[in-house]
Amino acid sequence: MESIWLKEVSFQKRSSLHKDLKTDVVIIGAGITGILTAYFLKKKGFRTVVLEADRICGGQTKGTTAKITSQHNLIYDRLIRVYGEEKARHYAEMNEWAIREYERIIAEKRIACDFVKCSANLYSCMEEEPLQREAEAARRLGISAQFKTECELPFAVKGVLEFRGQARFHPLKFLKELAEGMEIYEETPVLKVEHCGAGNNFVTAGNASVSAGKVIFACHFPFVNIPGYYFARMYQERSYVIALEHAAKLQECYLGIDQNGYSFRQEGDLLLLGGGSHRTGDNRQGGKYQMLRNEAARLWPGCREEAYWSAQDCMTLDQIPYIGAFDKKAQDWYVATGFGKWGMTSAMVSARILSDLLEGKEVTQAEIFSPQRRICMAAVKELVVNGGVAAGNLAKQLLSPKRTEEGTEEGKSFEVSVKCPHLGCKLSWNPDEHTWECPCHGSRFDSRGRLLDGPAQRGIRKEKN
Ligand SMILES: Cc1cc2nc3c(=O)[nH]c(=O)nc-3n(C[C@H](O)[C@H](O)[C@H](O)COP(=O)(O)OP(=O)(O)OC[C@H]3O[C@@H](n4cnc5c(N)ncnc54)[C@H](O)[C@@H]3O)c2cc1C
């Protein structure tokens, strides 16, 4: 089902790319990252072309809950311990700046996008201590944070961590205005990117191509495997949302830190209830929407469901996005990915860092986000675990006697190949979404085998015997 954002906003249809072009910068992907980066680059005088495989905001951005916040779950206490106070401060400063920048752009361009300033809160029904530690760490880094024991949620909590001065908005109303006048080509999937010498890159999209001085991968999960090796450094996580009428009206945003904690966020008369996160490809039992519906009925008997949807995001090894140069071996290529479900401020931070880097400016705060940063020990462990999951699913595919399987949707069954075309892992069925999903890197396909989400670049129609 569609998210509430898509019910209210439709983007004017743009043409696909039919002729070869030459430009300063090509951006791959017209989600929030691609559009914000194009906006910054355009202001700096770069000719920028955006190539989008689907429609504008056809990827994960349409499924967000759009809390604009520097409160990225429990992060600051860990950042200080692992990367030191200076780098942790850079992370906090850039994300706090991003909130102010949304407010500034919205005021400057007078965009009617339901922008509301409000606090963001983490809550726990089990323990106070992690929230108190995080409050202390956040305050050290300059964030207006306080620990509380009460809030407006309709159940008892042990503790709440409030960040003041945060916000929420209607992401598609905002992006529709921003995308006005941009050179964006829709239904133009990029198939290949080649580096042909300094400042000379060749991007193939369908039957046409773009020559560009610089290339920015804003396509959520980069589809180029080598160089970069992002497939080894990220996985994807999926979450579910229902929009409720006649539930509570909450002034502030909330996220639970306990296992099975929920996300709450008001949008007009609707309350968005989110949860049920799992590694993409790991929901064989289903029941995620039902779990949210049960919780809604328990908290607000008589509430009514207006919409339901799900989306996924890229998770990095150390929970910090990869924003900056794509790889040492790929001069002129840049990337913004791995937002860990905090893409509103991360996309704004990406737009600033990437547009400054392209201008040749030094960005002091950029180091903590660099894809080439030295990773911490915890991240090394994640690398091993992630590699293990991928190897296990690859082995499953190689050892499986079944090359094809059937998925059922609306009473009809469709037989597809269950080998992921990205790196060959075994796909698994998600009964909540009626989709085939790759547990290794998060590619998704509909019941008929059509590609929904990358990094795979093609579908999984049944192989001929
Ligand atoms: C359930 C959920 C709730 C969330 N809520 C919040 C929240 O409250 N606050 C917050 O900060 N963040 C939130 N997030 C995270 C946020 O929504 C994402 O991080 C963000 O939308 C990612 O934007 P993007 O532009 O990077 O990716 P996308 O929106 O996916 O855009 C990438 C685009 O690239 C295109 N593309 C892919 N491959 C190609 C190709 N080969 N050629 C051309 N185009 C291509 C895709 O079609 C897509 O349109 C949430 C995430 C989830 C899953």
Coordinates of C-alpha atoms and ligand atoms in Angstrom, one line a residue:
M1 CA 0.0 0.0 0.0
E2 CA 1.1 3.6 -0.6
S3 CA 2.4 5.8 2.2
I4 CA 0.4 8.8 3.3
W5 CA 2.9 11.1 1.7
L6 CA 2.1 9.7 -1.8
K7 CA -1.6 10.1 -1.3
E8 CA -1.2 13.9 -1.1
V9 CA 1.6 14.7 -3.5
S10 CA 2.1 13.6 -7.1
F11 CA 5.2 14.7 -9.0
Q12 CA 4.9 16.0 -12.6
K13 CA 6.1 13.3 -15.0
R14 CA 9.6 13.9 -16.4
S15 CA 10.8 12.3 -19.6
S16 CA 13.4 9.6 -19.7
L17 CA 16.9 10.2 -21.2
H18 CA 16.8 9.7 -25.0
K19 CA 19.9 11.6 -26.1
D20 CA 23.5 11.7 -25.1
L21 CA 24.5 14.6 -22.8
K22 CA 27.6 16.3 -21.4
T23 CA 27.4 17.9 -17.9
D24 CA 29.5 18.9 -14.9
V25 CA 27.9 16.5 -12.5
V26 CA 25.6 13.5 -12.8
I27 CA 23.7 12.3 -9.8
I28 CA 22.4 8.8 -9.8
G29 CA 19.1 8.7 -7.8
A30 CA 16.3 11.3 -7.2
G31 CA 15.4 10.5 -3.6
I32 CA 15.9 13.1 -0.9
T33 CA 19.8 12.7 -1.1
G34 CA 19.9 13.2 -4.9
I35 CA 17.5 16.2 -4.9
L36 CA 19.1 18.0 -1.9
T37 CA 22.6 17.5 -3.4
A38 CA 21.4 18.7 -6.8
Y39 CA 19.9 21.8 -5.1
F40 CA 23.2 22.7 -3.4
L41 CA 25.2 22.1 -6.6
K42 CA 22.9 24.1 -8.7
K43 CA 23.2 27.0 -6.3
K44 CA 27.0 26.8 -6.6
G45 CA 26.8 27.0 -10.4
F46 CA 27.4 23.3 -11.4
R47 CA 25.4 22.0 -14.3
T48 CA 23.8 18.9 -12.7
V49 CA 21.8 16.1 -14.3
V50 CA 19.9 13.7 -12.1
L51 CA 19.1 10.2 -13.5
E52 CA 16.4 8.2 -11.7
A53 CA 15.5 4.6 -12.4
D54 CA 11.9 5.0 -11.2
R55 CA 10.0 8.1 -10.6
I56 CA 11.2 11.1 -8.4
C57 CA 11.1 9.8 -4.8
G58 CA 10.2 6.4 -6.0
G59 CA 12.7 4.7 -3.6
Q60 CA 12.8 4.7 0.2
T61 CA 12.1 8.4 0.6
K62 CA 8.4 7.8 0.0
G63 CA 8.3 5.4 2.9
T64 CA 10.1 7.5 5.6
T65 CA 8.4 8.8 8.8
A66 CA 10.3 12.1 8.2
K67 CA 11.4 13.0 11.7
I68 CA 14.1 15.6 11.2
T69 CA 16.4 15.0 14.2
S70 CA 20.0 14.6 15.4
Q71 CA 18.7 12.0 17.8
H72 CA 19.9 8.9 15.9
N73 CA 18.9 6.3 18.5
L74 CA 21.6 5.8 21.2
I75 CA 24.8 7.0 19.4
Y76 CA 26.6 9.9 21.1
D77 CA 28.0 8.1 24.2
R78 CA 29.3 5.3 21.8
L79 CA 30.7 7.9 19.3
I80 CA 32.7 9.6 22.1
R81 CA 34.1 6.3 23.4
V82 CA 35.0 5.0 19.9
Y83 CA 36.0 8.0 17.9
G84 CA 36.7 10.6 20.6
E85 CA 34.9 13.8 21.6
E86 CA 36.1 16.0 18.7
K87 CA 34.7 13.7 15.9
A88 CA 31.6 12.9 17.9
R89 CA 31.0 16.7 18.2
H90 CA 31.4 17.0 14.4
Y91 CA 28.7 14.4 13.9
A92 CA 26.4 16.2 16.3
E93 CA 27.1 19.7 14.9
M94 CA 26.5 18.6 11.3
N95 CA 23.1 17.0 12.2
E96 CA 22.0 19.9 14.3
W97 CA 23.0 22.2 11.4
A98 CA 20.9 20.1 9.1
I99 CA 17.7 20.8 11.1
R100 CA 18.4 24.5 11.0
E101 CA 19.1 24.3 7.3
Y102 CA 15.7 22.7 6.6
E103 CA 14.1 25.5 8.5
R104 CA 16.1 28.1 6.6
I105 CA 15.3 26.7 3.1
I106 CA 11.6 26.2 3.9
A107 CA 11.3 29.8 5.2
E108 CA 13.4 31.2 2.3
K109 CA 11.4 29.4 -0.4
R110 CA 8.2 29.6 1.5
I111 CA 7.5 25.9 1.1
A112 CA 4.2 24.7 2.6
C113 CA 5.3 21.3 3.8
D114 CA 3.8 21.0 7.3
F115 CA 7.2 21.7 9.0
V116 CA 6.7 21.6 12.8
K117 CA 9.4 22.2 15.4
C118 CA 9.1 19.6 18.2
S119 CA 11.2 17.6 20.6
A120 CA 12.4 14.1 19.7
N121 CA 12.5 11.5 22.4
L122 CA 13.9 8.1 23.1
Y123 CA 12.0 6.1 25.6
S124 CA 12.5 2.9 27.6
C125 CA 10.0 0.8 29.6
M126 CA 12.9 -1.2 31.1
E127 CA 15.8 0.9 32.1
E128 CA 17.0 4.5 32.7
E129 CA 20.7 4.1 32.6
P130 CA 21.5 4.1 28.9
L131 CA 19.2 7.1 28.4
Q132 CA 20.9 9.0 31.2
R133 CA 24.4 8.2 29.8
E134 CA 23.3 9.3 26.3
A135 CA 21.8 12.6 27.8
E136 CA 25.1 13.4 29.4
A137 CA 27.1 12.6 26.2
A138 CA 24.7 14.7 24.0
R139 CA 24.9 17.7 26.3
R140 CA 28.8 17.5 26.2
L141 CA 28.5 17.8 22.4
G142 CA 26.3 20.8 22.6
I143 CA 22.9 19.3 22.1
S144 CA 19.9 20.5 24.2
A145 CA 19.2 17.2 25.9
Q146 CA 17.4 16.2 29.1
F147 CA 16.5 13.0 30.9
K148 CA 12.9 12.7 32.1
T149 CA 10.7 10.1 33.7
E150 CA 7.4 11.2 32.3
C151 CA 6.0 11.9 28.8
E152 CA 2.7 12.0 26.9
L153 CA 2.9 8.3 25.7
P154 CA -0.2 6.3 26.9
F155 CA 1.8 3.8 28.9
A156 CA 4.3 3.8 31.8
V157 CA 8.0 4.5 30.9
K158 CA 11.1 4.1 33.0
G159 CA 12.9 7.0 31.3
V160 CA 12.8 9.4 28.4
L161 CA 15.6 11.3 26.7
E162 CA 14.4 14.5 25.1
F163 CA 16.3 16.5 22.4
R164 CA 14.8 19.9 22.0
G165 CA 14.6 22.0 18.8
Q166 CA 14.0 19.0 16.4
A167 CA 11.3 18.9 13.7
R168 CA 9.0 16.9 11.4
F169 CA 7.6 17.6 8.0
H170 CA 5.9 16.3 4.9
P171 CA 9.0 15.1 2.9
L172 CA 7.3 15.0 -0.5
K173 CA 5.7 18.4 -0.3
F174 CA 9.2 19.8 0.4
L175 CA 11.0 17.8 -2.3
K176 CA 8.4 18.6 -4.9
E177 CA 9.1 22.3 -4.6
L178 CA 12.9 21.8 -4.5
A179 CA 12.9 19.6 -7.6
E180 CA 11.1 22.3 -9.6
G181 CA 13.3 23.4 -12.5
M182 CA 15.9 20.6 -12.0
E183 CA 17.2 18.6 -14.9
I184 CA 15.9 15.2 -13.8
Y185 CA 15.3 12.2 -16.1
E186 CA 12.9 9.5 -14.8
E187 CA 12.6 5.9 -15.7
T188 CA 16.3 6.1 -16.6
P189 CA 18.2 3.3 -14.7
V190 CA 22.0 3.7 -14.8
L191 CA 23.5 0.5 -15.9
K192 CA 27.2 1.2 -16.0
V193 CA 29.6 4.0 -14.8
E194 CA 33.1 4.1 -16.3
H195 CA 36.0 6.3 -15.3
C196 CA 37.9 7.3 -18.5
G197 CA 40.6 9.6 -17.0
A198 CA 40.5 12.7 -14.7
G199 CA 37.3 14.6 -15.0
N200 CA 36.0 12.3 -17.7
N201 CA 33.3 9.8 -16.7
F202 CA 30.9 7.9 -18.9
V203 CA 27.5 6.9 -17.5
T204 CA 25.3 4.5 -19.5
A205 CA 21.6 4.7 -18.9
G206 CA 19.4 2.7 -21.3
N207 CA 20.2 3.6 -24.9
A208 CA 21.7 7.0 -24.0
S209 CA 24.8 8.1 -22.0
V210 CA 26.0 11.1 -20.0
S211 CA 29.6 12.4 -20.0
A212 CA 30.3 14.0 -16.7
G213 CA 33.2 15.5 -14.8
K214 CA 31.9 14.0 -11.5
V215 CA 29.5 11.3 -10.6
I216 CA 27.5 11.1 -7.3
F217 CA 26.0 7.8 -6.2
A218 CA 22.8 8.8 -4.4
C219 CA 21.0 5.6 -5.4
H220 CA 20.6 4.3 -1.8
F221 CA 22.7 1.1 -2.1
P222 CA 25.6 1.5 -4.7
F223 CA 25.2 -1.0 -7.5
V224 CA 28.9 -0.9 -8.4
N225 CA 30.6 -3.7 -6.3
I226 CA 34.3 -3.0 -7.0
P227 CA 35.9 -0.6 -6.2
G228 CA 34.1 0.6 -3.0
Y229 CA 33.1 -2.9 -1.7
Y230 CA 30.0 -1.4 -0.2
F231 CA 28.3 -4.8 -0.4
A232 CA 30.7 -6.1 2.2
R233 CA 30.3 -3.0 4.4
M234 CA 26.5 -2.6 4.5
Y235 CA 23.3 -4.6 4.8
Q236 CA 19.6 -3.4 4.8
E237 CA 17.0 -3.3 7.4
R238 CA 13.2 -3.1 6.8
S239 CA 10.6 -1.5 9.1
Y240 CA 6.8 -1.2 9.0
V241 CA 4.5 1.7 9.5
I242 CA 0.7 2.1 10.0
A243 CA -1.1 5.5 10.0
L244 CA -4.0 5.7 12.5
E245 CA -7.1 7.9 12.8
H246 CA -8.7 8.4 16.3
A247 CA -5.5 7.5 18.1
A248 CA -3.7 9.9 20.5
K249 CA -2.5 13.3 19.3
L250 CA 1.2 13.4 20.3
Q251 CA 3.0 16.8 20.3
E252 CA 6.5 15.2 20.2
C253 CA 8.2 12.3 18.3
Y254 CA 9.2 9.1 20.1
L255 CA 11.4 6.0 19.5
G256 CA 11.6 3.0 21.8
I257 CA 15.1 1.7 22.6
D258 CA 13.9 -1.6 24.1
Q259 CA 13.7 -4.7 21.9
N260 CA 10.4 -4.3 20.0
G261 CA 10.2 -0.6 20.9
Y262 CA 8.0 1.4 18.7
S263 CA 8.2 4.7 16.8
F264 CA 5.4 7.3 17.2
R265 CA 5.0 10.5 15.2
Q266 CA 2.0 12.7 14.5
E267 CA 1.1 14.0 11.0
G268 CA -2.0 16.2 11.1
D269 CA -4.8 14.0 12.4
L270 CA -2.9 10.8 11.8
L271 CA -0.6 9.1 14.2
L272 CA 2.2 7.1 12.6
L273 CA 3.1 3.9 14.5
G274 CA 6.3 2.2 13.3
G275 CA 8.2 -0.9 14.3
G276 CA 8.9 -4.6 13.4
S277 CA 12.5 -4.0 12.1
H278 CA 14.3 -6.9 10.7
R279 CA 17.3 -7.5 8.4
T280 CA 15.8 -7.5 4.9
G281 CA 15.2 -11.1 3.8
D282 CA 14.6 -12.3 7.3
N283 CA 10.8 -12.1 7.7
R284 CA 9.8 -15.6 6.5
Q285 CA 7.1 -15.9 9.3
G286 CA 5.5 -12.5 8.5
G287 CA 3.1 -10.9 11.0
K288 CA 4.8 -7.5 11.2
Y289 CA 1.7 -5.4 10.3
Q290 CA -0.4 -7.6 12.5
M291 CA 2.0 -6.9 15.4
L292 CA 1.5 -3.1 14.9
R293 CA -2.3 -3.5 14.5
N294 CA -2.4 -5.4 17.8
E295 CA -0.4 -2.7 19.6
A296 CA -2.6 0.0 18.1
A297 CA -5.8 -1.8 19.3
R298 CA -4.3 -2.3 22.7
L299 CA -3.3 1.4 23.1
W300 CA -6.3 3.0 21.3
P301 CA -9.3 0.7 21.1
G302 CA -11.5 2.1 18.3
C303 CA -8.7 3.7 16.3
R304 CA -8.9 3.2 12.5
E305 CA -6.1 2.3 10.1
E306 CA -5.8 4.8 7.2
A307 CA -2.7 3.4 5.5
Y308 CA 0.2 0.9 5.9
W309 CA 3.5 0.6 4.2
S310 CA 7.1 -0.4 4.8
A311 CA 10.6 0.7 3.7
Q312 CA 14.2 -0.2 4.2
D313 CA 17.5 1.5 4.8
C314 CA 21.2 0.8 4.6
M315 CA 23.1 0.0 7.8
T316 CA 26.8 0.5 8.1
L317 CA 29.3 -1.4 10.2
D318 CA 29.7 1.4 12.8
Q319 CA 26.3 3.1 12.3
I320 CA 27.8 6.2 10.7
P321 CA 26.8 7.0 7.1
Y322 CA 29.3 6.8 4.2
I323 CA 29.4 10.3 2.8
G324 CA 32.4 11.5 0.6
A325 CA 34.8 10.0 -2.0
F326 CA 33.5 6.7 -3.4
D327 CA 36.9 5.0 -3.3
K328 CA 40.6 5.9 -3.6
K329 CA 40.7 4.1 -6.9
A330 CA 37.6 6.0 -8.3
Q331 CA 38.7 9.6 -8.6
D332 CA 35.7 11.9 -9.4
W333 CA 33.1 9.5 -7.9
Y334 CA 31.3 10.3 -4.7
V335 CA 28.7 8.5 -2.5
A336 CA 26.1 9.1 0.2
T337 CA 24.6 6.0 1.7
G338 CA 24.2 4.0 4.9
F339 CA 21.9 6.4 6.8
G340 CA 20.7 3.8 9.3
K341 CA 17.1 5.1 9.1
W342 CA 18.2 8.7 9.8
G343 CA 18.2 9.9 6.2
M344 CA 16.5 13.3 6.7
T345 CA 19.4 15.0 8.4
S346 CA 21.9 12.6 6.8
A347 CA 20.8 13.7 3.3
M348 CA 21.2 17.4 4.2
V349 CA 24.6 16.6 5.6
S350 CA 25.5 14.7 2.4
A351 CA 24.4 17.7 0.2
R352 CA 26.7 20.0 2.1
I353 CA 29.7 17.8 2.3
L354 CA 29.5 16.6 -1.3
S355 CA 28.8 20.1 -2.8
D356 CA 31.8 21.5 -0.8
L357 CA 34.1 18.7 -1.8
L358 CA 33.2 19.2 -5.5
E359 CA 34.0 22.9 -5.1
G360 CA 37.4 21.9 -3.7
K361 CA 36.7 23.1 -0.2
E362 CA 38.1 21.4 2.9
V363 CA 35.3 20.3 5.2
T364 CA 36.6 19.8 8.7
Q365 CA 33.6 17.9 10.0
A366 CA 33.5 15.5 7.0
E367 CA 36.1 13.1 8.3
I368 CA 33.8 11.2 10.6
F369 CA 31.5 10.5 7.6
S370 CA 34.3 9.6 5.2
P371 CA 33.8 6.2 3.5
Q372 CA 37.5 5.7 3.8
R373 CA 37.6 6.3 7.6
R374 CA 39.4 3.7 9.8
I375 CA 36.8 1.5 11.3
C376 CA 36.6 0.6 15.0
M377 CA 36.9 -2.9 16.5
A378 CA 33.1 -3.2 16.9
A379 CA 32.8 -2.5 13.2
V380 CA 35.4 -5.2 12.5
K381 CA 33.2 -7.7 14.4
E382 CA 30.2 -6.5 12.3
L383 CA 32.2 -7.0 9.1
V384 CA 32.9 -10.6 10.1
V385 CA 29.2 -11.2 11.1
N386 CA 28.0 -9.6 7.9
G387 CA 30.4 -11.6 5.8
G388 CA 29.2 -14.7 7.6
V389 CA 25.6 -14.0 6.7
A390 CA 26.4 -13.4 3.1
A391 CA 28.6 -16.6 2.9
G392 CA 25.8 -18.6 4.5
N393 CA 23.2 -17.4 2.1
L394 CA 25.5 -17.9 -0.9
A395 CA 26.1 -21.5 0.3
K396 CA 22.4 -22.1 0.7
Q397 CA 21.9 -21.1 -2.9
L398 CA 24.7 -23.3 -4.2
L399 CA 23.6 -26.3 -2.1
S400 CA 19.8 -25.9 -2.7
P401 CA 18.2 -28.5 -5.0
K402 CA 15.6 -25.9 -5.9
R403 CA 16.5 -23.2 -8.5
T404 CA 13.0 -21.8 -8.6
E405 CA 10.2 -21.3 -6.1
E406 CA 6.6 -20.0 -6.1
G407 CA 5.3 -16.9 -4.4
T408 CA 1.6 -16.2 -4.1
E409 CA -0.1 -12.9 -4.4
E410 CA -3.9 -12.3 -4.6
G411 CA -4.5 -16.1 -5.0
K412 CA -2.1 -16.3 -8.0
S413 CA 1.2 -18.1 -7.9
F414 CA 4.3 -17.1 -9.8
E415 CA 7.4 -19.1 -10.3
V416 CA 10.7 -17.2 -10.1
S417 CA 14.4 -17.9 -9.9
V418 CA 15.5 -17.6 -6.2
K419 CA 19.1 -16.7 -7.0
C420 CA 19.8 -13.0 -6.4
P421 CA 21.2 -11.5 -9.6
H422 CA 23.4 -9.2 -7.6
L423 CA 25.9 -11.7 -6.0
G424 CA 24.0 -15.0 -6.2
C425 CA 22.6 -15.3 -2.6
K426 CA 19.4 -17.3 -2.0
L427 CA 16.3 -15.1 -1.8
S428 CA 13.6 -15.6 0.8
W429 CA 9.8 -14.8 0.7
N430 CA 8.4 -11.9 2.8
P431 CA 4.7 -12.8 3.3
D432 CA 3.9 -9.3 4.6
E433 CA 5.0 -7.6 1.4
H434 CA 4.6 -10.5 -1.1
T435 CA 8.2 -9.9 -2.1
W436 CA 11.3 -11.9 -2.7
E437 CA 14.2 -10.4 -0.6
C438 CA 18.0 -11.0 -0.5
P439 CA 19.2 -11.5 3.1
C440 CA 22.8 -10.6 2.1
H441 CA 22.4 -7.1 0.6
G442 CA 18.7 -6.3 0.6
S443 CA 17.7 -6.4 -3.1
R444 CA 13.9 -7.0 -3.5
F445 CA 11.6 -8.3 -6.2
D446 CA 7.9 -8.5 -6.5
S447 CA 6.0 -11.8 -6.8
R448 CA 6.4 -11.9 -10.6
G449 CA 10.2 -11.3 -10.2
R450 CA 10.3 -7.6 -11.2
L451 CA 13.1 -5.6 -9.5
L452 CA 11.9 -3.3 -6.7
D453 CA 15.1 -2.3 -4.8
G454 CA 18.8 -2.6 -5.5
P455 CA 21.7 -3.2 -5.4
A456 CA 20.6 -5.8 -8.0
Q457 CA 20.1 -4.3 -11.4
R458 CA 17.7 -6.8 -13.0
G459 CA 14.7 -8.9 -12.1
I460 CA 14.4 -12.7 -11.4
R461 CA 12.1 -14.1 -14.0
K462 CA 12.0 -17.9 -14.0
E463 CA 15.2 -19.3 -15.6
K464 CA 14.7 -21.5 -18.7
N465 CA 15.6 -25.2 -18.0
Ligands
LIG1 C1 10.4 2.8 7.9 C2 11.4 3.9 7.8 C3 11.2 5.1 8.5 C4 12.2 6.1 8.4 N1 12.0 7.2 9.1 C5 12.9 8.2 9.2 C6 12.7 9.3 9.9 O1 11.8 9.5 10.6 N2 13.7 10.3 9.9 C7 14.9 10.1 9.2 O2 15.8 10.9 9.3 N3 15.0 9.0 8.4 C8 14.1 8.0 8.4 N4 14.2 6.9 7.6 C9 15.4 6.9 6.7 C10 15.1 7.6 5.4 O3 13.8 7.4 4.9 C11 16.1 7.2 4.3 O4 17.4 7.2 4.8 C12 16.1 8.1 3.1 O5 14.8 8.2 2.6 C13 17.0 7.6 2.0 O6 17.0 8.5 0.9 P1 17.9 8.3 -0.3 O7 17.6 9.4 -1.2 O8 19.3 8.0 0.1 O9 17.4 6.9 -1.0 P2 16.1 6.7 -1.9 O10 14.9 7.5 -1.5 O11 15.9 5.2 -2.0 O12 16.6 7.3 -3.3 C14 17.5 6.6 -4.1 C15 16.9 6.6 -5.6 O13 17.9 6.1 -6.4 C16 17.2 5.4 -7.5 N5 18.1 4.4 -8.1 C17 18.6 3.3 -7.5 N6 19.4 2.6 -8.4 C18 19.5 3.4 -9.5 C19 20.1 3.3 -10.8 N7 20.9 2.3 -11.1 N8 19.9 4.3 -11.7 C20 19.2 5.4 -11.4 N9 18.5 5.5 -10.2 C21 18.7 4.6 -9.3 C22 16.0 4.8 -6.7 O14 15.0 4.5 -7.6 C23 15.6 5.8 -5.7 O15 14.6 6.7 -6.2 C24 13.3 5.9 7.7 C25 13.6 4.7 7.0 C26 12.6 3.7 7.1 C27 12.9 2.4 6.4

